[in-house]
Amino acid sequence: MSRPVAASKPVVTAQVAAQQAATLIDALPWLQRFSGKVVVVKYGGNAMTAPELQTGFAQDVVFLRYAGVRPVVVHGGGPQITEQLQRLGIPSEFRGGLRVTTPEAMTVVRMVLTGQVNGDVVNLINDHGTFAVGLSGEDAGMLRAERRPALVDGQPVDIGQVGDVVAVDPSAVTALLDAGRIPVIASVARGADGLSYNVNADTAAAALAAALGAEKLIVLTDVAGLYADWPDSSEVITEIRASQLAAKLPTLAAGMVPKMEACLRAVQAGVPSATVLDGRAPHALLLEIFTTEGIGTMVLPDTTPAGAAGGGAHSGPVS
């Protein structure tokens, strides 16, 4: 009786091996630039619901951690909140791109974000490397919020317990980063009035990026980036300065306003760059951080020289 033949390893040609090596070498300047730096990632959209994208996101985050980057994940949970509200017969309404949050709805928002989604994201990352620790913006007074209105046709409209971040205490996040962990933060905050507030995850991510002195903010979404002339054109703006974005902000579709506003706030507060990119693209995080071209739309301060914004600068690294 003959012995079974062991399965052979896949054959890698010299050409394929050379291409793989070239990819790693191309990433070297970005690995050097981002090593030891904080990168805040807002996780949401289809990347949170499609299984293959969930896996790719978790792999990317763990790769960043092993590469010496200090990732921080901030998440919302819009689809999950809407599903639970529907199940309970509570109406969902959006004004100016923000969810109207009654006290009844806030109870559901808090339960879903901190009790369901946060644990799901933590477990997703920990399936690929046991680094993730779940937090809420309420923990250790991390995020303080005040009630914010929505702007509809240029006019402020009350939308209930929706907050804007007015203060950040990043000490709990910093302690976790120093311990080698990956903080995963649900976008719920506490107000001085003792109420819990539903904070847009884009807004929370921008505030944390500024408070942590992050090197970069990345906002994952469901579109390729900021379109130059939507719906007449699908051309994506690859790079835009803060003053240009500020002028363009009032003309944007409601769904893009919180994302681009978050990027604008981040760079105005000192974050070197902020990028909105398509979370449906496989390994979008790695493409943005570790390649020269990057993807999506990058927002830069007006004073940043071309090519000086780090990985995904849509130009090149500056030594």
mmCIF file of C-alpha atoms in Angstrom:
data_model
loop_
_atom_site.group_PDB
_atom_site.id
_atom_site.type_symbol
_atom_site.label_atom_id
_atom_site.label_comp_id
_atom_site.label_asym_id
_atom_site.label_seq_id
_atom_site.Cartn_x
_atom_site.Cartn_y
_atom_site.Cartn_z
ATOM 1 C CA MET A 1 0.000 0.000 0.000
ATOM 2 C CA SER A 2 1.529 3.302 -1.058
ATOM 3 C CA ARG A 3 1.813 6.314 1.210
ATOM 4 C CA PRO A 4 -0.430 9.307 0.562
ATOM 5 C CA VAL A 5 1.335 12.101 -1.217
ATOM 6 C CA ALA A 6 1.566 15.324 0.796
ATOM 7 C CA ALA A 7 -0.125 18.333 -0.735
ATOM 8 C CA SER A 8 2.423 20.461 -2.527
ATOM 9 C CA LYS A 9 2.841 24.172 -1.884
ATOM 10 C CA PRO A 10 1.545 26.561 -4.539
ATOM 11 C CA VAL A 11 4.205 27.322 -7.098
ATOM 12 C CA VAL A 12 5.246 30.989 -7.029
ATOM 13 C CA THR A 13 7.079 32.096 -10.130
ATOM 14 C CA ALA A 14 10.062 34.407 -9.939
ATOM 15 C CA GLN A 15 8.004 37.136 -11.629
ATOM 16 C CA VAL A 16 5.192 36.911 -9.057
ATOM 17 C CA ALA A 17 7.698 36.848 -6.203
ATOM 18 C CA ALA A 18 9.398 39.945 -7.614
ATOM 19 C CA GLN A 19 6.060 41.745 -7.843
ATOM 20 C CA GLN A 20 5.250 40.863 -4.248
ATOM 21 C CA ALA A 21 8.656 42.110 -3.104
ATOM 22 C CA ALA A 22 8.222 45.334 -5.079
ATOM 23 C CA THR A 23 4.868 45.942 -3.375
ATOM 24 C CA LEU A 24 6.482 45.584 0.034
ATOM 25 C CA ILE A 25 9.350 47.888 -0.880
ATOM 26 C CA ASP A 26 6.935 50.505 -2.248
ATOM 27 C CA ALA A 27 5.198 50.495 1.142
ATOM 28 C CA LEU A 28 8.449 51.141 3.038
ATOM 29 C CA PRO A 29 8.290 54.991 3.031
ATOM 30 C CA TRP A 30 4.749 54.860 4.356
ATOM 31 C CA LEU A 31 5.618 52.259 6.984
ATOM 32 C CA GLN A 32 8.379 54.585 8.163
ATOM 33 C CA ARG A 33 6.073 57.619 8.196
ATOM 34 C CA PHE A 34 3.181 55.981 10.063
ATOM 35 C CA SER A 35 5.111 53.782 12.483
ATOM 36 C CA GLY A 36 4.105 54.763 16.009
ATOM 37 C CA LYS A 37 1.472 57.219 14.741
ATOM 38 C CA VAL A 38 -2.233 57.220 15.544
ATOM 39 C CA VAL A 39 -4.661 56.659 12.672
ATOM 40 C CA VAL A 40 -8.361 57.090 13.452
ATOM 41 C CA VAL A 41 -10.758 55.094 11.275
ATOM 42 C CA LYS A 42 -14.483 55.708 11.125
ATOM 43 C CA TYR A 43 -16.065 52.347 10.310
ATOM 44 C CA GLY A 44 -19.500 52.258 8.752
ATOM 45 C CA GLY A 45 -21.603 51.768 5.649
ATOM 46 C CA ASN A 46 -21.560 48.562 3.613
ATOM 47 C CA ALA A 47 -18.196 47.640 5.114
ATOM 48 C CA MET A 48 -20.100 46.895 8.345
ATOM 49 C CA THR A 49 -22.707 44.604 6.796
ATOM 50 C CA ALA A 50 -21.076 42.621 3.951
ATOM 51 C CA PRO A 51 -19.230 39.594 5.436
ATOM 52 C CA GLU A 52 -16.303 39.687 2.995
ATOM 53 C CA LEU A 53 -15.789 43.401 3.649
ATOM 54 C CA GLN A 54 -16.010 42.873 7.405
ATOM 55 C CA THR A 55 -13.205 40.319 7.163
ATOM 56 C CA GLY A 56 -11.086 42.588 4.957
ATOM 57 C CA PHE A 57 -11.557 45.518 7.339
ATOM 58 C CA ALA A 58 -10.530 43.449 10.362
ATOM 59 C CA GLN A 59 -7.468 42.129 8.537
ATOM 60 C CA ASP A 60 -6.466 45.666 7.564
ATOM 61 C CA VAL A 61 -6.794 46.980 11.121
ATOM 62 C CA VAL A 62 -4.751 44.112 12.563
ATOM 63 C CA PHE A 63 -2.157 44.556 9.801
ATOM 64 C CA LEU A 64 -1.816 48.211 10.795
ATOM 65 C CA ARG A 65 -1.257 47.169 14.407
ATOM 66 C CA TYR A 66 1.456 44.658 13.454
ATOM 67 C CA ALA A 67 3.035 47.270 11.155
ATOM 68 C CA GLY A 68 3.551 49.592 14.125
ATOM 69 C CA VAL A 69 0.612 51.920 13.446
ATOM 70 C CA ARG A 70 -1.717 52.757 16.366
ATOM 71 C CA PRO A 71 -5.242 52.375 14.920
ATOM 72 C CA VAL A 72 -8.356 53.657 16.687
ATOM 73 C CA VAL A 73 -11.749 52.577 15.359
ATOM 74 C CA VAL A 74 -14.872 54.716 15.801
ATOM 75 C CA HIS A 75 -18.170 53.253 14.664
ATOM 76 C CA GLY A 76 -21.793 54.107 14.274
ATOM 77 C CA GLY A 77 -24.471 51.607 13.420
ATOM 78 C CA GLY A 78 -27.143 53.274 11.335
ATOM 79 C CA PRO A 79 -28.553 50.158 9.637
ATOM 80 C CA GLN A 80 -28.669 48.234 12.923
ATOM 81 C CA ILE A 81 -30.363 51.153 14.717
ATOM 82 C CA THR A 82 -32.938 51.524 11.949
ATOM 83 C CA GLU A 83 -33.675 47.794 12.018
ATOM 84 C CA GLN A 84 -34.220 47.788 15.786
ATOM 85 C CA LEU A 85 -36.388 50.933 15.678
ATOM 86 C CA GLN A 86 -38.556 49.338 12.996
ATOM 87 C CA ARG A 87 -38.852 46.180 15.054
ATOM 88 C CA LEU A 88 -40.101 48.237 17.988
ATOM 89 C CA GLY A 89 -42.407 50.371 15.862
ATOM 90 C CA ILE A 90 -40.492 53.607 16.498
ATOM 91 C CA PRO A 91 -40.404 55.936 13.435
ATOM 92 C CA SER A 92 -37.043 56.838 11.878
ATOM 93 C CA GLU A 93 -36.543 60.294 10.420
ATOM 94 C CA PHE A 94 -33.482 62.142 9.130
ATOM 95 C CA ARG A 95 -33.046 65.903 8.882
ATOM 96 C CA GLY A 96 -29.977 67.471 7.347
ATOM 97 C CA GLY A 97 -28.261 64.064 7.172
ATOM 98 C CA LEU A 98 -28.711 63.423 10.922
ATOM 99 C CA ARG A 99 -31.115 61.061 12.683
ATOM 100 C CA VAL A 100 -33.903 62.683 14.679
ATOM 101 C CA THR A 101 -33.402 61.164 18.150
ATOM 102 C CA THR A 102 -36.274 61.324 20.617
ATOM 103 C CA PRO A 103 -35.699 60.102 24.210
ATOM 104 C CA GLU A 104 -37.399 56.837 23.217
ATOM 105 C CA ALA A 105 -35.166 56.468 20.171
ATOM 106 C CA MET A 106 -32.061 57.377 22.217
ATOM 107 C CA THR A 107 -32.637 54.372 24.470
ATOM 108 C CA VAL A 108 -32.541 52.159 21.394
ATOM 109 C CA VAL A 109 -29.529 53.963 19.886
ATOM 110 C CA ARG A 110 -27.528 53.516 23.073
ATOM 111 C CA MET A 111 -28.521 49.862 23.424
ATOM 112 C CA VAL A 112 -27.660 49.007 19.819
ATOM 113 C CA LEU A 113 -24.363 50.907 19.617
ATOM 114 C CA THR A 114 -22.894 49.918 22.976
ATOM 115 C CA GLY A 115 -24.613 46.591 23.539
ATOM 116 C CA GLN A 116 -24.603 45.074 20.078
ATOM 117 C CA VAL A 117 -22.494 46.758 17.410
ATOM 118 C CA ASN A 118 -19.500 47.546 19.609
ATOM 119 C CA GLY A 119 -19.151 43.932 20.698
ATOM 120 C CA ASP A 120 -19.576 42.714 17.132
ATOM 121 C CA VAL A 121 -16.757 44.967 15.868
ATOM 122 C CA VAL A 122 -14.487 43.995 18.765
ATOM 123 C CA ASN A 123 -15.038 40.287 18.081
ATOM 124 C CA LEU A 124 -14.550 40.796 14.355
ATOM 125 C CA ILE A 125 -11.102 42.330 14.899
ATOM 126 C CA ASN A 126 -10.153 39.850 17.610
ATOM 127 C CA ASP A 127 -10.794 36.962 15.221
ATOM 128 C CA HIS A 128 -7.634 38.138 13.435
ATOM 129 C CA GLY A 129 -5.563 39.337 16.392
ATOM 130 C CA THR A 130 -6.673 39.731 20.002
ATOM 131 C CA PHE A 131 -6.025 43.454 20.373
ATOM 132 C CA ALA A 132 -9.447 45.133 20.286
ATOM 133 C CA VAL A 133 -11.117 46.608 23.388
ATOM 134 C CA GLY A 134 -14.615 48.088 23.269
ATOM 135 C CA LEU A 135 -15.516 51.495 24.685
ATOM 136 C CA SER A 136 -18.313 54.033 24.502
ATOM 137 C CA GLY A 137 -17.796 57.761 24.242
ATOM 138 C CA GLU A 138 -19.433 57.922 27.675
ATOM 139 C CA ASP A 139 -16.707 55.780 29.295
ATOM 140 C CA ALA A 140 -14.289 57.764 31.480
ATOM 141 C CA GLY A 141 -15.905 60.974 30.241
ATOM 142 C CA MET A 142 -14.223 60.501 26.877
ATOM 143 C CA LEU A 143 -16.714 62.512 24.807
ATOM 144 C CA ARG A 144 -18.732 65.452 26.086
ATOM 145 C CA ALA A 145 -21.546 66.690 23.893
ATOM 146 C CA GLU A 146 -24.039 69.493 23.557
ATOM 147 C CA ARG A 147 -27.324 69.330 21.700
ATOM 148 C CA ARG A 148 -26.907 70.332 18.065
ATOM 149 C CA PRO A 149 -29.541 71.285 15.501
ATOM 150 C CA ALA A 150 -29.596 70.117 11.911
ATOM 151 C CA LEU A 151 -29.352 72.650 9.127
ATOM 152 C CA VAL A 152 -32.232 72.327 6.667
ATOM 153 C CA ASP A 153 -32.274 74.887 3.859
ATOM 154 C CA GLY A 154 -29.843 76.945 5.909
ATOM 155 C CA GLN A 155 -32.075 77.014 8.975
ATOM 156 C CA PRO A 156 -31.412 75.232 12.315
ATOM 157 C CA VAL A 157 -33.929 72.498 13.163
ATOM 158 C CA ASP A 158 -34.134 70.695 16.519
ATOM 159 C CA ILE A 159 -33.554 66.954 16.116
ATOM 160 C CA GLY A 160 -33.660 65.835 19.749
ATOM 161 C CA GLN A 161 -30.824 64.092 21.586
ATOM 162 C CA VAL A 162 -28.261 64.521 18.841
ATOM 163 C CA GLY A 163 -25.003 65.938 20.118
ATOM 164 C CA ASP A 164 -21.975 67.761 18.866
ATOM 165 C CA VAL A 165 -18.691 66.967 20.621
ATOM 166 C CA VAL A 166 -17.505 69.933 22.670
ATOM 167 C CA ALA A 167 -14.768 68.276 24.771
ATOM 168 C CA VAL A 168 -12.625 65.144 24.556
ATOM 169 C CA ASP A 169 -10.649 63.372 27.266
ATOM 170 C CA PRO A 170 -8.476 60.925 25.297
ATOM 171 C CA SER A 171 -6.656 59.482 28.336
ATOM 172 C CA ALA A 172 -8.517 56.143 28.309
ATOM 173 C CA VAL A 173 -7.808 55.691 24.604
ATOM 174 C CA THR A 174 -4.162 56.667 25.014
ATOM 175 C CA ALA A 175 -3.746 54.162 27.854
ATOM 176 C CA LEU A 176 -5.099 51.385 25.651
ATOM 177 C CA LEU A 177 -2.862 52.389 22.748
ATOM 178 C CA ASP A 178 0.165 52.431 25.044
ATOM 179 C CA ALA A 179 -0.793 48.904 26.130
ATOM 180 C CA GLY A 180 -0.768 47.748 22.513
ATOM 181 C CA ARG A 181 -4.555 47.559 22.198
ATOM 182 C CA ILE A 182 -6.922 48.697 19.451
ATOM 183 C CA PRO A 183 -9.656 50.897 20.951
ATOM 184 C CA VAL A 184 -13.085 50.433 19.353
ATOM 185 C CA ILE A 185 -15.404 53.306 20.284
ATOM 186 C CA ALA A 186 -19.178 53.611 19.982
ATOM 187 C CA SER A 187 -20.327 57.120 19.097
ATOM 188 C CA VAL A 188 -22.431 57.896 22.160
ATOM 189 C CA ALA A 189 -21.555 60.863 24.387
ATOM 190 C CA ARG A 190 -22.621 62.402 27.686
ATOM 191 C CA GLY A 191 -23.930 65.919 28.093
ATOM 192 C CA ALA A 192 -23.495 68.338 30.988
ATOM 193 C CA ASP A 193 -27.253 68.008 31.429
ATOM 194 C CA GLY A 194 -26.832 64.321 32.321
ATOM 195 C CA LEU A 195 -28.401 63.070 29.090
ATOM 196 C CA SER A 196 -26.868 60.628 26.642
ATOM 197 C CA TYR A 197 -26.447 61.944 23.122
ATOM 198 C CA ASN A 198 -26.366 60.272 19.747
ATOM 199 C CA VAL A 199 -23.233 61.646 18.118
ATOM 200 C CA ASN A 200 -22.636 61.165 14.428
ATOM 201 C CA ALA A 201 -19.727 58.725 14.155
ATOM 202 C CA ASP A 202 -17.950 60.903 11.584
ATOM 203 C CA THR A 203 -18.090 63.823 14.008
ATOM 204 C CA ALA A 204 -16.875 61.689 16.916
ATOM 205 C CA ALA A 205 -13.989 60.312 14.857
ATOM 206 C CA ALA A 206 -12.871 63.808 13.859
ATOM 207 C CA ALA A 207 -12.939 65.042 17.463
ATOM 208 C CA LEU A 208 -10.943 62.034 18.669
ATOM 209 C CA ALA A 209 -8.418 62.364 15.843
ATOM 210 C CA ALA A 210 -7.763 65.961 16.846
ATOM 211 C CA ALA A 211 -7.523 65.193 20.571
ATOM 212 C CA LEU A 212 -5.179 62.247 19.997
ATOM 213 C CA GLY A 213 -2.878 64.179 17.670
ATOM 214 C CA ALA A 214 -3.593 61.602 14.977
ATOM 215 C CA GLU A 215 -1.541 61.500 11.825
ATOM 216 C CA LYS A 216 -4.590 60.733 9.730
ATOM 217 C CA LEU A 217 -8.374 60.400 9.806
ATOM 218 C CA ILE A 218 -10.005 57.899 7.445
ATOM 219 C CA VAL A 219 -13.769 57.876 6.932
ATOM 220 C CA LEU A 220 -15.108 54.724 5.288
ATOM 221 C CA THR A 221 -18.293 55.269 3.310
ATOM 222 C CA ASP A 222 -20.362 53.806 0.462
ATOM 223 C CA VAL A 223 -19.191 56.033 -2.378
ATOM 224 C CA ALA A 224 -15.882 56.484 -4.159
ATOM 225 C CA GLY A 225 -15.278 59.887 -2.592
ATOM 226 C CA LEU A 226 -16.414 63.471 -3.117
ATOM 227 C CA TYR A 227 -17.724 63.903 -6.639
ATOM 228 C CA ALA A 228 -16.720 66.998 -8.579
ATOM 229 C CA ASP A 229 -20.173 67.630 -10.069
ATOM 230 C CA TRP A 230 -22.689 65.049 -8.865
ATOM 231 C CA PRO A 231 -25.039 63.867 -10.400
ATOM 232 C CA ASP A 232 -23.794 65.240 -13.735
ATOM 233 C CA SER A 233 -20.380 63.626 -13.345
ATOM 234 C CA SER A 234 -18.918 60.673 -11.445
ATOM 235 C CA GLU A 235 -15.433 62.179 -11.440
ATOM 236 C CA VAL A 236 -13.960 62.002 -7.927
ATOM 237 C CA ILE A 237 -11.997 64.873 -6.434
ATOM 238 C CA THR A 238 -8.785 63.191 -5.271
ATOM 239 C CA GLU A 239 -7.463 66.119 -3.213
ATOM 240 C CA ILE A 240 -9.069 69.264 -1.826
ATOM 241 C CA ARG A 241 -7.865 72.038 0.480
ATOM 242 C CA ALA A 242 -9.747 73.004 3.629
ATOM 243 C CA SER A 243 -10.849 76.408 2.338
ATOM 244 C CA GLN A 244 -12.099 74.866 -0.905
ATOM 245 C CA LEU A 245 -14.096 72.257 1.017
ATOM 246 C CA ALA A 246 -15.540 74.878 3.354
ATOM 247 C CA ALA A 247 -16.854 76.779 0.342
ATOM 248 C CA LYS A 248 -18.256 73.612 -1.225
ATOM 249 C CA LEU A 249 -19.847 72.175 1.936
ATOM 250 C CA PRO A 250 -23.232 73.977 1.671
ATOM 251 C CA THR A 251 -23.764 72.527 -1.824
ATOM 252 C CA LEU A 252 -23.236 68.869 -0.880
ATOM 253 C CA ALA A 253 -25.899 66.184 -0.637
ATOM 254 C CA ALA A 254 -27.142 65.703 2.930
ATOM 255 C CA GLY A 255 -25.507 62.295 3.359
ATOM 256 C CA MET A 256 -22.057 63.612 2.471
ATOM 257 C CA VAL A 257 -22.212 66.681 4.700
ATOM 258 C CA PRO A 258 -21.326 64.963 8.043
ATOM 259 C CA LYS A 259 -18.448 63.043 6.430
ATOM 260 C CA MET A 260 -16.848 66.000 4.687
ATOM 261 C CA GLU A 261 -17.554 68.282 7.652
ATOM 262 C CA ALA A 262 -15.723 65.780 9.868
ATOM 263 C CA CYS A 263 -12.693 65.821 7.563
ATOM 264 C CA LEU A 264 -12.735 69.615 7.506
ATOM 265 C CA ARG A 265 -12.919 69.849 11.297
ATOM 266 C CA ALA A 266 -10.078 67.357 11.691
ATOM 267 C CA VAL A 267 -7.607 69.180 9.456
ATOM 268 C CA GLN A 268 -8.620 72.557 10.884
ATOM 269 C CA ALA A 269 -7.789 71.137 14.320
ATOM 270 C CA GLY A 270 -4.303 70.048 13.250
ATOM 271 C CA VAL A 271 -4.690 66.553 11.771
ATOM 272 C CA PRO A 272 -2.330 66.494 8.738
ATOM 273 C CA SER A 273 -4.845 64.817 6.415
ATOM 274 C CA ALA A 274 -8.298 63.278 6.343
ATOM 275 C CA THR A 275 -9.669 61.009 3.643
ATOM 276 C CA VAL A 276 -13.151 59.866 2.700
ATOM 277 C CA LEU A 277 -12.913 56.608 0.793
ATOM 278 C CA ASP A 278 -15.010 53.725 -0.461
ATOM 279 C CA GLY A 279 -15.190 51.010 2.192
ATOM 280 C CA ARG A 280 -16.491 48.627 -0.470
ATOM 281 C CA ALA A 281 -13.036 48.513 -2.072
ATOM 282 C CA PRO A 282 -11.138 45.423 -0.852
ATOM 283 C CA HIS A 283 -8.462 46.399 1.697
ATOM 284 C CA ALA A 284 -9.282 50.086 1.290
ATOM 285 C CA LEU A 285 -7.355 51.041 4.445
ATOM 286 C CA LEU A 286 -4.102 49.508 3.267
ATOM 287 C CA LEU A 287 -4.434 51.039 -0.189
ATOM 288 C CA GLU A 288 -4.935 54.484 1.313
ATOM 289 C CA ILE A 289 -2.148 54.349 3.869
ATOM 290 C CA PHE A 290 0.552 52.281 2.200
ATOM 291 C CA THR A 291 0.368 53.301 -1.467
ATOM 292 C CA THR A 292 1.405 56.542 -3.108
ATOM 293 C CA GLU A 293 -1.777 56.888 -5.148
ATOM 294 C CA GLY A 294 -4.248 56.291 -2.320
ATOM 295 C CA ILE A 295 -7.983 56.214 -3.025
ATOM 296 C CA GLY A 296 -10.939 58.446 -2.269
ATOM 297 C CA THR A 297 -10.863 62.169 -1.527
ATOM 298 C CA MET A 298 -8.145 63.588 0.697
ATOM 299 C CA VAL A 299 -8.687 66.836 2.594
ATOM 300 C CA LEU A 300 -5.563 68.850 3.381
ATOM 301 C CA PRO A 301 -4.922 72.051 5.341
ATOM 302 C CA ASP A 302 -4.382 75.081 3.131
ATOM 303 C CA THR A 303 -0.782 75.324 4.326
ATOM 304 C CA THR A 304 0.265 71.735 3.533
ATOM 305 C CA PRO A 305 2.781 71.542 0.653
ATOM 306 C CA ALA A 306 1.933 69.120 -2.147
ATOM 307 C CA GLY A 307 2.990 65.569 -1.273
ATOM 308 C CA ALA A 308 3.625 66.298 2.398
ATOM 309 C CA ALA A 309 0.561 64.638 3.874
ATOM 310 C CA GLY A 310 1.863 61.131 4.327
ATOM 311 C CA GLY A 311 0.563 57.833 2.932
ATOM 312 C CA GLY A 312 -2.124 57.969 0.317
ATOM 313 C CA ALA A 313 -1.128 61.545 -0.364
ATOM 314 C CA HIS A 314 -2.108 61.036 -3.996
ATOM 315 C CA SER A 315 1.395 62.254 -4.827
ATOM 316 C CA GLY A 316 4.463 61.029 -2.962
ATOM 317 C CA PRO A 317 6.104 60.870 0.440
ATOM 318 C CA VAL A 318 8.327 63.661 1.635
ATOM 319 C CA SER A 319 11.526 62.546 3.309
#
